């Protein structure tokens, strides 16, 4: 190319423009070939690209260091430790129920948000919204079914998780407090399900919630019909049941309250407790086992409330 | 046998989770015990051979000294989580495509549902309404269950069985939990779902749920059975207040069976803590507070089946009747 440039030097003015274009096109062809080859080579290793690195922040090679980093440097994955006990990944120990519970919570949040697009928490609209959702919204029925059955499944999974944690003695030192957080999470799970029950505003939900909240009437001291309630001046218009329902009967206010508890307050509280729960699983040294069995002869002669052993944070 | 009735209850879409529980709980109980017995065999072996105990891996898992003790979360754990998420999603999809979530008529305060049932996971509490007044079944008991679960880690003084399945080393804890979880929670849910029909009456499996059925309740209070009428106390009272004598007599009378129950059941649970050589060893490690809390919750837990038997077998409604509350 340098050669042809020299040859045409004299007649530059007349043929300049055309030649320039021709020359540029040839150059462009070359560039295309060269850079295209580079690009194709790059596609073979997407993890080296700027885009990938900007998202995932670390190199992704098959080295132990990077395997660890890919977990630790990712906000979603860093709930996990970089490494786990080789026996702890077996299904037969944890039954995976805690993780399944959490996954179902995510599924419920996702389907729940979609349901919220179609639902108005008012006596006039609520029931019709469900009919509309079931009959006219594409995949509306599937959406509602998934939300419903995922909620039931989550309750079963929480119970089985608790059952597993108990039977492996995982509530013992140092995990006592995480067990307590777990108990609260189970209560929140049940309350989530219960508040959702009223939202379709059908007979099933209405009577279930009526039966349920009637019990609040009997709260000692704070309910009209509870022990000493009347003595303390409780009436159907100022007791705990009234506070729960926003009225003395299950009606429009109760629907709105159930909606807000169900869609905002309880999910928020449960999320906070879940964050705590997962954080404590890590700080308490990861999953409890399968641990080496301990023998009766190895019990140390300690008694009662022993001081808690504080570990430097981050030490597993 | 009315098979149709059984099928109708078992196949109600909202009852599917309970039918599932009927399989899942026995399965996972077996699964846990299977591993517990394996570990117990290993524990026996190591206890008999202290030299081996020093060098053994102490797990039933395969082990080779050349292996790394830990594996990378990525991919060894995360791929399992991915598979689990996919399986759960598929299960949920299939379930949601084949079964529709129920939707009844629009809510109507004037048309009662019979039976009006709470959601299935609260049916245990609703079943308790038969045996206790709502303030106990609906308020006190849930509170005790929550508090009771939360104190477990603080009253269990047994350091063994932390992080592995075992039966042998935790017999008392395991029996207590199985009794509470399966016997008092899951079983009550099953009764509430399959046995309780219209009017919350007891229908055996195969009996038709007859909404017209009437039950003649002959339930009495304990004081009525003992014929407490307050005549003996009336003599001691000023004439103007004699009308209150029966009430006062009932209040005083009812305290005694309760005290008796607390003494007997308390002694029984104390004996339970001292049952074997091993449990006595654990008992020595307990503080007074741990002992008292354990026995208190055992006594409260036992009061459920006791009241159920009193009610179903002896037709006793209340043990202690006062103008403010009854137990
Ligand atoms: C919304 C409910 C819950 C979620 C999402 C949840 C999630 C988890 C997860 C993902 C783990 C890791 C181990 C595993 O998967 O088994 C875990 C561990 C644990 N959970 Fe939960 N959990 C919940 C409720 C509970 C309940 C009801 C309890 C007990 C009453 C509990 C007590 C514990 C304890 C003590 C651990 C540590 C276990 C160990 O180290 O082996 N959690 N939880």
XYZ file of C-alpha atoms and ligand atoms in Angstrom:
686
model
C 0.000 0.000 0.000
C 2.857 2.339 0.762
C 4.168 1.582 -2.765
C 0.953 2.607 -4.553
C 0.856 5.748 -2.545
C 4.235 6.750 -3.940
C 3.242 5.961 -7.544
C 0.099 8.052 -7.552
C 1.741 10.946 -5.918
C 1.825 13.135 -9.023
C -1.823 12.739 -10.112
C -3.071 13.153 -6.616
C -5.383 16.056 -7.231
C -7.507 14.564 -10.003
C -8.018 11.038 -8.711
C -7.583 11.787 -4.984
C -11.096 11.341 -3.735
C -11.887 8.100 -5.523
C -8.552 6.609 -4.602
C -8.946 7.621 -1.020
C -12.243 5.838 -0.832
C -10.909 2.755 -2.551
C -7.936 2.748 -0.277
C -10.009 3.162 2.844
C -12.306 0.332 1.816
C -9.390 -2.035 1.334
C -8.014 -0.973 4.678
C -11.390 -1.473 6.292
C -11.605 -4.976 4.840
C -8.289 -5.786 6.413
C -9.309 -4.257 9.724
C -12.537 -6.211 9.669
C -10.703 -9.460 9.130
C -8.164 -8.743 11.830
C -10.503 -7.431 14.485
C -13.154 -9.976 13.583
C -10.684 -12.742 14.242
C -9.846 -11.154 17.599
C -13.527 -10.846 18.423
C -14.184 -14.483 17.572
C -11.216 -15.562 19.646
C -12.594 -13.442 22.485
C -15.961 -15.170 22.288
C -14.283 -18.424 23.203
C -13.353 -16.897 26.539
C -16.232 -14.611 27.453
C -15.030 -14.468 31.041
C -12.024 -12.405 29.888
C -14.175 -9.693 28.332
C -14.471 -6.221 29.781
C -18.237 -6.618 30.100
C -17.916 -9.847 32.043
C -15.206 -8.476 34.287
C -17.120 -5.319 34.963
C -20.043 -7.442 36.151
C -18.237 -10.152 38.050
C -15.193 -8.191 39.170
C -12.737 -11.090 39.232
C -10.943 -13.241 36.729
C -12.545 -16.584 36.260
C -9.865 -19.196 35.840
C -9.981 -22.742 37.004
C -7.683 -22.037 39.917
C -8.649 -22.667 43.538
C -8.144 -18.981 44.281
C -10.595 -17.908 41.645
C -13.151 -20.529 42.531
C -13.132 -19.075 45.990
C -13.219 -15.507 44.718
C -16.159 -16.154 42.426
C -18.152 -16.997 45.538
C -16.807 -14.364 47.878
C -16.902 -11.445 45.478
C -20.505 -11.946 44.407
C -23.139 -10.322 46.538
C -25.655 -13.120 45.925
C -23.204 -15.973 46.340
C -21.253 -14.577 49.252
C -23.893 -15.904 51.604
C -21.920 -19.080 51.068
C -18.498 -19.741 52.479
C -15.814 -20.330 49.826
C -15.408 -23.889 50.945
C -17.618 -26.341 52.788
C -17.067 -29.580 54.637
C -16.960 -32.315 52.015
C -19.664 -34.354 53.784
C -21.975 -31.396 54.355
C -22.932 -31.140 50.707
C -24.669 -34.509 50.874
C -28.435 -34.333 50.700
C -28.959 -36.898 53.416
C -27.657 -34.590 56.117
C -29.541 -31.290 55.597
C -32.351 -32.506 53.340
C -31.873 -29.116 51.683
C -34.988 -27.873 53.406
C -33.664 -24.501 54.576
C -32.513 -23.668 51.071
C -35.789 -24.888 49.568
C -37.702 -22.721 52.026
C -35.684 -19.710 50.951
C -36.121 -20.536 47.267
C -39.874 -20.801 47.767
C -39.838 -17.426 49.487
C -38.226 -15.971 46.368
C -40.760 -17.705 44.104
C -43.541 -16.306 46.286
C -42.132 -12.795 46.124
C -41.903 -13.022 42.355
C -45.380 -14.447 41.737
C -46.753 -12.198 44.484
C -45.530 -9.033 42.798
C -47.129 -10.183 39.540
C -50.392 -10.853 41.373
C -50.299 -7.367 42.860
C -50.543 -5.917 39.351
C -54.025 -7.380 39.063
C -55.366 -6.975 42.569
C -57.138 -4.154 44.392
C -57.582 -4.610 48.140
C -61.149 -3.354 48.254
C -64.416 -5.120 48.940
C -65.821 -4.051 45.590
C -62.951 -5.287 43.475
C -60.986 -7.996 45.272
C -63.164 -10.983 44.376
C -63.729 -9.773 40.809
C -60.010 -9.292 40.376
C -59.499 -12.961 41.165
C -62.192 -13.970 38.668
C -60.603 -11.717 36.062
C -57.187 -13.124 36.826
C -58.403 -16.696 36.528
C -60.409 -16.264 33.346
C -58.968 -13.427 31.295
C -55.360 -12.788 32.235
C -52.952 -14.945 30.184
C -51.478 -17.544 32.546
C -53.380 -15.834 35.369
C -54.692 -19.105 36.736
C -51.250 -20.655 36.638
C -49.871 -17.621 38.444
C -52.441 -17.835 41.212
C -52.000 -21.595 41.552
C -48.243 -21.259 41.792
C -48.486 -18.627 44.489
C -50.945 -20.724 46.462
C -49.119 -24.045 46.262
C -45.704 -22.482 46.825
C -47.073 -21.023 50.071
C -48.248 -24.450 51.218
C -45.001 -26.045 50.159
C -43.052 -23.418 52.083
C -44.848 -24.309 55.300
C -44.100 -27.988 54.821
C -40.472 -27.180 54.024
C -40.108 -24.998 57.156
C -41.459 -27.763 59.356
C -39.197 -30.377 57.811
C -36.252 -27.977 58.152
C -36.994 -27.555 61.844
C -37.383 -31.325 62.192
C -33.958 -31.871 60.605
C -32.303 -29.175 62.705
C -33.728 -30.796 65.821
C -32.799 -34.359 64.930
C -29.202 -33.394 64.140
C -28.967 -31.479 67.422
C -27.963 -28.433 65.413
C -29.577 -26.088 67.929
C -26.873 -26.889 70.453
C -24.032 -24.549 71.263
C -23.137 -22.254 69.465
C -26.355 -22.242 67.395
C -28.911 -21.660 70.173
C -29.787 -18.170 69.072
C -30.120 -19.078 65.407
C -32.676 -21.692 66.408
C -34.668 -18.898 68.093
C -34.473 -16.755 64.963
C -35.678 -19.826 63.097
C -38.697 -20.215 65.367
C -39.643 -16.604 64.663
C -39.204 -17.223 60.936
C -41.583 -20.146 61.161
C -44.182 -18.001 62.915
C -43.753 -15.316 60.248
C -44.176 -17.941 57.518
C -47.461 -19.076 59.043
C -48.657 -15.498 59.432
C -47.773 -14.736 55.817
C -49.897 -17.627 54.680
C -52.736 -16.733 56.997
C -52.952 -13.065 55.973
C -52.956 -14.116 52.310
C -55.916 -16.416 52.899
C -58.348 -13.510 53.258
C -57.294 -11.648 50.122
C -59.480 -13.453 47.511
C -62.407 -12.303 49.671
C -64.282 -15.563 49.173
C -66.202 -17.689 51.668
C -63.212 -19.902 52.436
C -60.944 -17.050 53.428
C -63.648 -15.043 55.103
C -64.684 -17.830 57.470
C -61.163 -19.036 58.113
C -60.146 -15.543 59.149
C -63.346 -15.096 61.138
C -62.632 -18.301 63.069
C -59.019 -17.279 63.498
C -59.556 -13.744 64.688
C -62.463 -14.725 66.935
C -59.834 -16.346 69.088
C -58.234 -12.925 69.555
C -61.471 -11.895 71.272
C -60.536 -14.323 74.013
C -57.075 -12.919 74.689
C -56.608 -12.614 78.438
C -56.779 -8.974 79.575
C -56.887 -7.578 76.024
C -59.953 -9.255 74.519
C -63.614 -8.626 75.351
C -64.330 -12.261 76.042
C -60.980 -13.127 77.522
C -60.323 -13.613 81.215
C -60.510 -10.212 82.962
C -60.981 -8.446 79.603
C -64.395 -7.017 80.427
C -63.159 -6.016 83.861
C -60.477 -3.918 82.196
C -63.035 -2.180 80.012
C -62.574 -4.180 76.832
C -65.463 -4.067 74.367
C -65.757 -5.374 70.780
C -64.828 -1.854 69.727
C -61.524 -1.426 71.495
C -59.959 -4.841 72.048
C -57.112 -6.596 70.192
C -59.467 -8.120 67.682
C -60.616 -4.645 66.744
C -57.008 -3.622 66.271
C -56.321 -6.607 64.040
C -59.396 -6.153 61.869
C -59.674 -2.389 61.923
C -63.284 -2.955 62.943
C -65.556 -5.253 64.860
C -66.247 -7.505 61.857
C -64.167 -8.905 59.007
C -64.827 -6.221 56.410
C -63.167 -3.653 54.138
C -60.658 -2.475 56.745
C -59.708 -6.027 57.595
C -59.080 -6.672 53.910
C -56.819 -3.657 53.618
C -54.945 -4.542 56.795
C -54.469 -8.140 55.693
C -53.193 -6.850 52.356
C -50.635 -4.529 53.897
C -49.421 -7.094 56.412
C -49.253 -9.702 53.662
C -47.575 -7.711 50.902
C -45.389 -5.281 52.798
C -44.922 -5.614 56.524
C -44.432 -9.337 57.072
C -42.269 -9.929 53.952
C -40.068 -7.053 55.077
C -39.732 -8.355 58.625
C -39.184 -11.906 57.376
C -36.453 -10.721 54.995
C -34.621 -9.037 57.827
C -34.825 -12.156 59.975
C -33.684 -14.314 57.058
C -30.647 -12.102 56.558
C -29.891 -12.522 60.256
C -30.492 -16.269 60.041
C -28.091 -16.776 57.133
C -25.493 -14.496 58.660
C -25.627 -16.504 61.868
C -25.323 -19.812 60.001
C -21.987 -18.481 58.720
C -20.804 -16.931 61.959
C -21.678 -20.026 63.980
C -19.200 -21.950 61.905
C -21.285 -23.036 58.917
C -23.494 -26.081 58.774
C -23.267 -28.093 61.964
C -22.246 -31.362 60.390
C -22.078 -34.169 59.649
C -19.718 -33.795 62.595
C -17.528 -36.548 63.977
C -19.493 -38.475 66.577
C -18.717 -37.651 70.200
C -18.511 -40.331 72.852
C -20.105 -40.353 76.262
C -16.698 -40.728 77.879
C -15.666 -37.432 76.326
C -18.235 -35.238 78.056
C -16.424 -32.517 79.938
C -17.512 -31.931 83.504
C -18.980 -28.504 82.944
C -22.268 -27.357 84.293
C -25.026 -24.960 83.416
C -24.638 -21.571 81.818
C -21.172 -21.526 80.398
C -19.612 -18.393 78.953
C -20.041 -18.050 75.221
C -16.868 -18.527 73.239
C -16.373 -15.501 71.033
C -14.663 -16.185 67.771
C -12.886 -13.504 65.799
C -15.406 -12.549 63.143
C -14.820 -14.148 59.779
C -13.045 -17.120 61.293
C -15.072 -20.172 60.396
C -67.917 -47.463 54.133
C -68.483 -44.196 52.343
C -65.383 -44.108 50.161
C -66.689 -41.123 48.343
C -66.588 -39.085 51.548
C -62.961 -40.062 52.201
C -62.020 -39.237 48.642
C -63.793 -35.908 48.791
C -61.793 -34.809 51.816
C -58.480 -36.248 50.683
C -58.699 -34.803 47.186
C -59.774 -31.287 48.142
C -57.000 -29.192 46.598
C -56.316 -27.372 49.847
C -55.873 -30.679 51.667
C -53.194 -31.954 49.323
C -50.428 -30.634 51.625
C -51.775 -32.731 54.505
C -51.945 -35.820 52.354
C -48.371 -35.016 51.339
C -47.398 -34.653 55.015
C -48.806 -38.121 55.697
C -46.069 -39.459 53.445
C -43.313 -36.918 53.996
C -43.184 -37.087 57.797
C -42.904 -40.879 58.011
C -40.356 -40.835 55.197
C -38.103 -38.222 56.758
C -38.481 -39.800 60.196
C -37.295 -43.066 58.718
C -34.527 -41.281 56.817
C -33.251 -39.641 60.021
C -33.503 -42.828 62.092
C -31.756 -44.830 59.430
C -28.742 -42.516 59.727
C -29.074 -42.318 63.504
C -28.810 -46.084 63.861
C -25.780 -46.186 61.577
C -24.093 -43.565 63.718
C -25.111 -45.386 66.896
C -23.421 -48.534 65.642
C -20.273 -46.511 64.998
C -20.509 -44.972 68.482
C -20.737 -48.454 70.023
C -17.739 -49.595 68.055
C -15.629 -46.596 69.081
C -16.694 -46.751 72.717
C -15.533 -50.352 72.864
C -12.176 -49.545 71.316
C -10.608 -46.310 72.659
C -7.489 -46.781 70.566
C -9.536 -46.834 67.390
C -11.499 -43.799 68.572
C -8.312 -41.755 68.502
C -7.574 -42.399 64.840
C -10.988 -43.051 63.305
C -12.694 -40.478 61.004
C -15.755 -40.849 63.243
C -18.306 -40.512 60.493
C -20.148 -43.087 58.480
C -19.071 -41.236 55.344
C -16.346 -42.731 53.165
C -12.975 -41.205 53.957
C -9.524 -41.319 52.518
C -6.697 -39.425 54.217
C -5.580 -38.172 50.813
C -8.838 -36.320 50.216
C -9.292 -32.657 50.987
C -11.435 -32.115 54.060
C -13.303 -29.284 52.368
C -14.594 -28.790 48.863
C -15.230 -25.588 46.944
C -18.714 -24.191 47.234
C -18.437 -23.414 43.570
C -19.327 -25.734 41.950
C -19.816 -28.569 44.444
C -22.557 -26.989 46.541
C -24.029 -24.528 44.088
C -24.719 -27.143 41.456
C -26.783 -29.059 44.012
C -28.679 -25.891 44.855
C -29.334 -25.317 41.169
C -30.672 -28.844 40.735
C -32.843 -28.462 43.852
C -34.255 -25.161 42.573
C -35.060 -26.728 39.204
C -36.731 -29.760 40.780
C -38.833 -27.596 43.094
C -39.841 -25.407 40.158
C -40.853 -28.424 38.093
C -42.838 -29.879 40.985
C -44.556 -26.559 41.533
C -45.354 -26.186 37.825
C -46.848 -29.658 37.583
C -48.847 -29.135 40.770
C -50.116 -25.761 39.549
C -51.072 -27.039 36.128
C -52.955 -30.055 37.455
C -54.675 -28.587 40.519
C -56.501 -25.312 40.811
C -56.412 -23.149 43.897
C -59.879 -23.137 45.431
C -62.156 -20.159 45.065
C -65.510 -20.305 46.779
C -68.481 -17.981 46.507
C -67.855 -14.317 47.341
C -67.589 -13.771 51.073
C -70.936 -13.487 52.792
C -71.243 -12.923 56.536
C -74.853 -14.192 56.411
C -74.037 -17.627 55.021
C -71.952 -19.664 57.444
C -69.648 -22.348 56.107
C -70.193 -25.680 57.828
C -67.701 -26.797 58.898
C -65.889 -23.448 59.024
C -62.285 -24.538 59.107
C -59.122 -22.555 59.654
C -56.339 -23.078 57.092
C -54.914 -26.578 57.440
C -51.732 -25.522 59.284
C -53.834 -24.059 62.115
C -56.243 -26.984 62.393
C -54.313 -28.335 65.365
C -55.217 -25.204 67.299
C -58.814 -25.360 66.117
C -59.018 -28.963 67.296
C -57.804 -27.755 70.697
C -60.910 -25.571 70.898
C -62.833 -28.748 71.638
C -60.830 -29.320 74.784
C -59.993 -25.805 75.927
C -61.602 -22.381 75.907
C -60.443 -20.037 73.147
C -58.171 -18.029 75.420
C -56.140 -21.160 76.094
C -56.352 -22.812 72.662
C -55.987 -19.632 70.651
C -53.721 -17.435 72.723
C -51.938 -19.204 75.589
C -51.093 -22.369 73.693
C -49.561 -20.720 70.610
C -47.512 -18.533 72.945
C -46.358 -21.567 74.918
C -45.471 -23.425 71.722
C -43.332 -20.540 70.488
C -41.651 -19.947 73.847
C -41.314 -23.679 74.407
C -39.517 -24.147 71.084
C -37.228 -21.225 71.809
C -36.111 -22.516 75.206
C -35.158 -25.942 73.852
C -31.512 -24.999 73.170
C -31.175 -23.497 76.620
C -32.620 -26.370 78.633
C -31.018 -29.241 76.741
C -27.939 -29.869 78.859
C -26.871 -32.878 76.819
C -23.745 -31.971 74.821
C -23.832 -35.168 72.733
C -25.395 -35.417 69.296
C -24.388 -31.951 68.138
C -24.222 -32.119 64.369
C -25.009 -35.753 63.655
C -28.060 -37.988 63.736
C -28.194 -40.218 66.777
C -30.918 -41.937 68.730
C -28.950 -43.589 71.485
C -27.358 -40.400 72.803
C -30.532 -38.275 72.817
C -33.424 -40.631 73.558
C -35.244 -38.257 75.879
C -34.967 -35.188 73.617
C -36.018 -37.143 70.551
C -39.029 -38.779 72.174
C -40.175 -35.463 73.595
C -39.913 -33.742 70.232
C -41.618 -36.574 68.355
C -44.400 -36.529 70.932
C -44.905 -32.782 70.550
C -44.400 -32.434 66.805
C -46.015 -35.600 65.500
C -48.330 -36.517 68.363
C -49.674 -33.125 69.318
C -49.231 -31.000 66.197
C -49.389 -33.125 63.039
C -51.847 -35.652 64.459
C -54.227 -32.892 65.576
C -54.054 -31.399 62.074
C -54.880 -34.789 60.579
C -57.827 -35.196 62.962
C -59.008 -31.666 62.193
C -58.883 -32.368 58.477
C -60.115 -35.917 58.080
C -62.178 -36.634 61.170
C -63.948 -33.399 61.984
C -67.046 -32.844 59.862
C -70.018 -30.486 60.051
C -70.513 -28.948 63.474
C -66.941 -29.992 64.218
C -68.343 -33.411 65.120
C -66.276 -36.574 65.094
C -66.812 -38.649 61.936
C -64.747 -41.832 61.524
C -63.165 -42.293 58.103
C -65.881 -43.770 55.927
C -68.751 -42.212 57.844
C -70.850 -39.808 55.814
C -70.556 -36.171 56.858
C -74.142 -35.643 57.857
C -74.917 -31.969 58.422
C -78.192 -32.921 60.156
C -76.511 -35.019 62.806
C -77.133 -33.886 66.344
C -74.929 -34.817 69.253
C -76.312 -34.877 72.750
C -73.555 -33.421 74.815
C -73.522 -34.810 78.302
C -70.346 -33.016 79.246
C -70.133 -31.997 82.852
C -67.687 -30.075 84.932
C -65.599 -31.867 87.489
C -67.357 -30.104 90.369
C -70.740 -31.337 89.116
C -69.465 -34.896 89.059
C -68.344 -34.481 92.654
C -71.616 -32.774 93.569
C -70.034 -29.567 94.835
C -72.909 -27.212 95.612
C -71.430 -25.020 98.314
C -73.799 -26.026 101.100
C -70.901 -26.560 103.501
C -69.481 -23.134 102.759
C -72.859 -21.409 103.010
C -72.862 -22.030 106.766
C -69.751 -19.962 107.153
C -70.939 -17.011 105.106
C -72.984 -13.967 106.112
C -76.610 -14.562 105.210
C -76.666 -11.753 102.634
C -73.985 -13.428 100.529
C -75.194 -17.011 100.651
C -76.149 -16.831 96.977
C -72.452 -16.704 96.112
C -71.651 -19.864 98.035
C -71.800 -22.279 95.052
C -69.521 -20.026 92.992
C -67.016 -19.699 95.792
C -67.149 -23.417 96.463
C -66.444 -24.188 92.815
C -63.470 -21.831 92.765
C -62.002 -23.436 95.852
C -62.771 -26.967 94.695
C -61.152 -26.508 91.261
C -57.808 -25.509 92.709
C -57.258 -28.965 94.168
C -57.310 -31.111 91.009
C -54.962 -28.587 89.413
C -52.519 -28.697 92.295
C -52.791 -32.466 92.293
C -52.073 -32.560 88.557
C -49.051 -30.280 88.861
C -47.654 -32.372 91.697
C -48.185 -35.727 90.008
C -47.154 -34.636 86.521
C -44.237 -32.667 87.930
C -43.027 -35.714 89.811
C -43.511 -37.859 86.713
C -41.433 -35.514 84.549
C -38.785 -35.349 87.235
C -38.608 -39.153 87.184
C -38.272 -38.975 83.400
C -35.168 -36.804 83.779
C -33.688 -39.433 86.105
C -34.756 -42.493 84.143
C -31.423 -43.985 83.091
C -27.801 -43.772 84.188
C -27.153 -41.529 81.227
C -30.054 -39.197 81.962
C -28.876 -38.906 85.573
C -25.463 -37.897 84.274
C -27.051 -35.171 82.148
C -29.283 -34.150 85.037
C -26.168 -33.422 87.131
C -25.142 -30.842 84.532
C -28.449 -28.996 84.677
C -28.885 -25.805 86.656
C -31.953 -25.339 88.840
C -33.469 -22.980 86.295
C -32.958 -25.484 83.488
C -34.537 -28.243 85.545
C -37.561 -26.191 86.558
C -38.158 -24.896 83.011
C -37.867 -28.383 81.511
C -40.291 -29.856 83.999
C -42.721 -26.960 83.682
C -42.946 -27.319 79.913
C -43.257 -31.096 80.188
C -46.144 -30.679 82.625
C -47.865 -28.169 80.357
C -47.340 -30.374 77.329
C -48.742 -33.423 79.089
C -51.837 -31.487 80.087
C -53.045 -31.629 76.480
C -53.492 -35.389 76.180
C -54.772 -35.488 79.773
C -57.511 -32.994 78.981
C -58.278 -34.787 75.713
C -58.775 -38.056 77.589
C -60.825 -36.353 80.318
C -63.058 -34.868 77.677
C -63.410 -37.767 75.227
C -63.481 -40.634 77.704
C -64.882 -39.133 80.899
C -66.957 -36.372 79.306
C -65.487 -33.712 81.574
C -65.728 -30.185 80.221
C -64.010 -28.036 82.846
C -61.784 -28.925 85.729
C -61.784 -25.505 87.308
C -64.704 -23.133 86.932
C -64.464 -19.492 87.960
C -66.636 -16.520 86.988
C -63.762 -15.070 84.952
C -62.306 -18.083 83.195
C -62.539 -21.836 83.187
C -59.946 -24.491 82.552
C -38.339 -18.931 56.574
C -37.836 -19.891 57.220
C -36.398 -20.402 57.194
C -35.441 -20.287 56.216
C -35.555 -19.602 54.869
C -34.273 -20.976 56.721
C -33.100 -21.137 56.003
C -32.002 -21.826 56.454
C -30.895 -22.266 55.640
C -30.762 -22.026 54.136
C -30.021 -22.919 56.444
C -28.746 -23.638 56.000
C -28.831 -25.119 56.251
C -29.991 -25.847 55.678
O -30.435 -25.539 54.561
O -30.487 -26.753 56.358
C -30.554 -22.875 57.786
C -29.950 -23.399 58.900
C -30.490 -23.383 60.175
N -31.804 -23.109 60.482
Fe -33.138 -22.268 59.246
N -34.520 -21.458 57.981
C -35.819 -21.142 58.296
C -36.484 -21.497 59.447
C -35.888 -22.121 60.530
C -36.592 -22.674 61.656
C -38.117 -22.723 61.794
C -35.643 -23.150 62.517
C -35.814 -23.826 63.860
C -36.762 -23.672 64.667
C -34.352 -22.893 61.937
C -33.137 -23.164 62.535
C -31.951 -23.265 61.846
C -30.684 -23.622 62.434
C -30.403 -23.888 63.942
C -29.759 -23.691 61.381
C -28.298 -24.105 61.473
C -28.334 -25.578 61.151
C -27.010 -26.231 61.008
O -25.982 -25.583 61.191
O -27.036 -27.435 60.683
N -34.538 -22.287 60.717
N -31.772 -22.212 57.758
